[in-house]
mmCIF file of C-alpha atoms in Angstrom:
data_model
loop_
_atom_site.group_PDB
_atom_site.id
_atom_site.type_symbol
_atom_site.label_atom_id
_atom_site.label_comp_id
_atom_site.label_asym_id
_atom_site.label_seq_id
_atom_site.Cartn_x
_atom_site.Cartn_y
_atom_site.Cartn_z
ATOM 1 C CA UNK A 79 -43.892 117.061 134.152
ATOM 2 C CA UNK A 80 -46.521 115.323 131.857
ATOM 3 C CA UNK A 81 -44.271 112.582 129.608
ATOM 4 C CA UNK A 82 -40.757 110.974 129.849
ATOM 5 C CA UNK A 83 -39.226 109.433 126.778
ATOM 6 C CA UNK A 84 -36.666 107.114 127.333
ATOM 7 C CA UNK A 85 -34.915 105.275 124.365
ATOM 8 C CA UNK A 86 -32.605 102.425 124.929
ATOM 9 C CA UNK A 87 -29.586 102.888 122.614
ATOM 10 C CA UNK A 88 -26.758 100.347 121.396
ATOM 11 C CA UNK A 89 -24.504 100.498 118.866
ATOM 12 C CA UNK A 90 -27.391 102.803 116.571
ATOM 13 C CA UNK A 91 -25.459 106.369 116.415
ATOM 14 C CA UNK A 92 -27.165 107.417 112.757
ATOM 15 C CA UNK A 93 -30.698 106.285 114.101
ATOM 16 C CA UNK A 94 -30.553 107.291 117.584
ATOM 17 C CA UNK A 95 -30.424 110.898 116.266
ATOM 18 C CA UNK A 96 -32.913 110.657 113.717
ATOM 19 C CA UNK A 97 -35.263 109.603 116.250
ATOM 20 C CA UNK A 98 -34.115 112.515 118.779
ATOM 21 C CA UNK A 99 -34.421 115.152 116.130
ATOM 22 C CA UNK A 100 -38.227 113.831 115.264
ATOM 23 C CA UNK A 101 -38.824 113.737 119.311
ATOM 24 C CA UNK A 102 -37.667 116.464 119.920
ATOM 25 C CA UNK A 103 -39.710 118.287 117.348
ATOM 26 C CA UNK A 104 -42.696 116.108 118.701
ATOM 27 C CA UNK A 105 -42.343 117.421 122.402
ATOM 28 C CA UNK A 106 -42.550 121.245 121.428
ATOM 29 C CA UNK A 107 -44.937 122.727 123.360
ATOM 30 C CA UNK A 108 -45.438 120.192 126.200
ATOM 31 C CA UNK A 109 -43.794 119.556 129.947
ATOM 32 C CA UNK A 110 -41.612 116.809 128.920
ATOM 33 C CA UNK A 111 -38.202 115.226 129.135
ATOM 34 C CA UNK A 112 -35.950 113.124 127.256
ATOM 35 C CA UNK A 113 -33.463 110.338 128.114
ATOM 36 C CA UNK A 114 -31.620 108.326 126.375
ATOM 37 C CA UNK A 115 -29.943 104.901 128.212
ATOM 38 C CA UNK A 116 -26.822 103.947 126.049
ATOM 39 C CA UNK A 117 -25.679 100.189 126.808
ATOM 40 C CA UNK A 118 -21.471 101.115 126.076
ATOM 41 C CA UNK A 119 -22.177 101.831 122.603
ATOM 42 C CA UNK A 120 -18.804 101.836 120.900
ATOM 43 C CA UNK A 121 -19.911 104.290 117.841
ATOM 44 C CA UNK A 122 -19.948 107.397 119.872
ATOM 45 C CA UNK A 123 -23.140 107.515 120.246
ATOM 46 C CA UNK A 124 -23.097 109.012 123.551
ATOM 47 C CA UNK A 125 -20.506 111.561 122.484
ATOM 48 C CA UNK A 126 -22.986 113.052 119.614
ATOM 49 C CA UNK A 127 -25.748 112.897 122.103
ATOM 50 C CA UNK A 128 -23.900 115.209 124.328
ATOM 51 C CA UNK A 129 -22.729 117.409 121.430
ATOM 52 C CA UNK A 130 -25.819 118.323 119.515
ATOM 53 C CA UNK A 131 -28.795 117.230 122.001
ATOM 54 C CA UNK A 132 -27.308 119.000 125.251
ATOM 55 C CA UNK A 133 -31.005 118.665 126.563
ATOM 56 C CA UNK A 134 -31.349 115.056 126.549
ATOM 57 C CA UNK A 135 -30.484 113.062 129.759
ATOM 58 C CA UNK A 136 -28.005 110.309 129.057
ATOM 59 C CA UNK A 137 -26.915 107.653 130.927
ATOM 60 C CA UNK A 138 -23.813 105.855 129.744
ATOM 61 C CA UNK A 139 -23.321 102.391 130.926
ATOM 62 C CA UNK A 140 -19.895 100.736 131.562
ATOM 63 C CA UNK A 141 -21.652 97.651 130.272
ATOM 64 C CA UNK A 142 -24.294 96.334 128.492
ATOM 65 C CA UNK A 143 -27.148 95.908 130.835
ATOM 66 C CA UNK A 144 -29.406 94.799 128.251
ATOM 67 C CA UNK A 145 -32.626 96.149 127.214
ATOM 68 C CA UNK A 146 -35.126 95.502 130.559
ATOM 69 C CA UNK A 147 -32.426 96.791 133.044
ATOM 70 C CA UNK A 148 -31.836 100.280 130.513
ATOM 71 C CA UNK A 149 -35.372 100.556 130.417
ATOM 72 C CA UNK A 150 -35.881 100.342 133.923
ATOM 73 C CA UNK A 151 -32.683 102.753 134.676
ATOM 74 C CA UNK A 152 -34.457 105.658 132.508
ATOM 75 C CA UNK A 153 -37.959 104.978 134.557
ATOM 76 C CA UNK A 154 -35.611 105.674 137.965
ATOM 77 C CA UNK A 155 -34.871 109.166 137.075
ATOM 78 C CA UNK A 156 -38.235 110.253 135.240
ATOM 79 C CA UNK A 157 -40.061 112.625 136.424
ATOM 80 C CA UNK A 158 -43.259 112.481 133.733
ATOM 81 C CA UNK A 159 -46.561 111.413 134.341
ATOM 82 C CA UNK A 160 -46.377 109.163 131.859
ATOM 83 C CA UNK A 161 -43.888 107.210 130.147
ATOM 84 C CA UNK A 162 -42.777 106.763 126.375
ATOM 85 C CA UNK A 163 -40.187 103.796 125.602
ATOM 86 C CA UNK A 164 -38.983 104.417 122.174
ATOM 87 C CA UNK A 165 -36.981 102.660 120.102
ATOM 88 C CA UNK A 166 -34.012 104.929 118.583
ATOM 89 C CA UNK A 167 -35.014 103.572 114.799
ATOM 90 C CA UNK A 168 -38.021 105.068 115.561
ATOM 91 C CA UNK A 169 -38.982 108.839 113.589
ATOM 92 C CA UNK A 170 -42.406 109.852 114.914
ATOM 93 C CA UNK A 171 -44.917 112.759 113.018
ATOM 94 C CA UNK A 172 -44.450 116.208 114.881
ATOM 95 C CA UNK A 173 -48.486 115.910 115.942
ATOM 96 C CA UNK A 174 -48.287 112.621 117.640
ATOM 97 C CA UNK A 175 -47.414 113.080 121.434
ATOM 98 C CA UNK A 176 -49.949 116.048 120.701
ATOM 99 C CA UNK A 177 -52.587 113.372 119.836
ATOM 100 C CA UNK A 178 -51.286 110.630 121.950
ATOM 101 C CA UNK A 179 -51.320 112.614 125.364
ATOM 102 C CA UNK A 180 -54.799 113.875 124.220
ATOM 103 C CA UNK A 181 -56.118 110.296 124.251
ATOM 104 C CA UNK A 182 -54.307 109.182 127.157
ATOM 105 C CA UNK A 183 -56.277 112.252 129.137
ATOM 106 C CA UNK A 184 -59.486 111.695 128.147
ATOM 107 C CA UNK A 185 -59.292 107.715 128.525
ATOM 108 C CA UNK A 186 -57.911 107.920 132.169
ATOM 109 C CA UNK A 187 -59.113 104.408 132.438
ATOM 110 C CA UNK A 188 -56.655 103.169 129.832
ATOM 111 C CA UNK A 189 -53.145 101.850 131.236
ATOM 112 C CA UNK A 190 -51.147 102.019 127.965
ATOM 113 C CA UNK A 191 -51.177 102.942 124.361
ATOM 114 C CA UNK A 192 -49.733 100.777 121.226
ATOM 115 C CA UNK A 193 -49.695 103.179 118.384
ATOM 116 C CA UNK A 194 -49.999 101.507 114.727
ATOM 117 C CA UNK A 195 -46.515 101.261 113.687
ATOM 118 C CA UNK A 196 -45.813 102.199 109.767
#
């Protein structure tokens, strides 16, 4: 698998599927998985996720492990060669894991990306 995405979600229903429609649109075409890390949301955000983005990997904690720990929980399980942690009020262009990857391969001596944020 060439790229994990793993978003950290609290409490951010309305975003958090903004952001998976844009990824999701981003990752056609390439080996790649999603998963989202939901810190006991009570806005059932996990409940939409399972409903309309039966793709995504989810991971509902009982509690709020904060941010680092979710983070780190979604790295356990994936399987990609590299690794995307998103914010859910992110919405990214459909091109840019397209252009992003393409970097990342033909830099192999870089060890991480920050994309300009708009």
């Amino acid at each position: 698998m060439k790229l994990s995405v793993i978003i950290v979600n609290y409490n951010v229903k309305y975003f958090l599927e903004v952001c998976l429609h844009s990824v999701l649109r981003a990752v056609e075409g390439i080996d790649a998985e999603v998963i989202v890390v939901d810190n006991n949301s009570k806005d059932s955000s996990c409940g939409m996720v399972k409903e309309r983005f039966p793709s995504v990997a989810l991971i509902e904690n009982k509690d709020n492990k904060g941010f680092s720990k979710a983070n780190n929980q979604g790295v356990a399980i994936a399987k990609g060669g590299y690794l995307l942690f998103l914010n859910p009020d992110t919405v990214m262009p459909e091109d840019f894991l397209r252009k992003t990857l393409a970097y990342m391969d033909a830099h192999p001596d870089a060890g991480a990306i920050g994309p300009r944020l708009i």
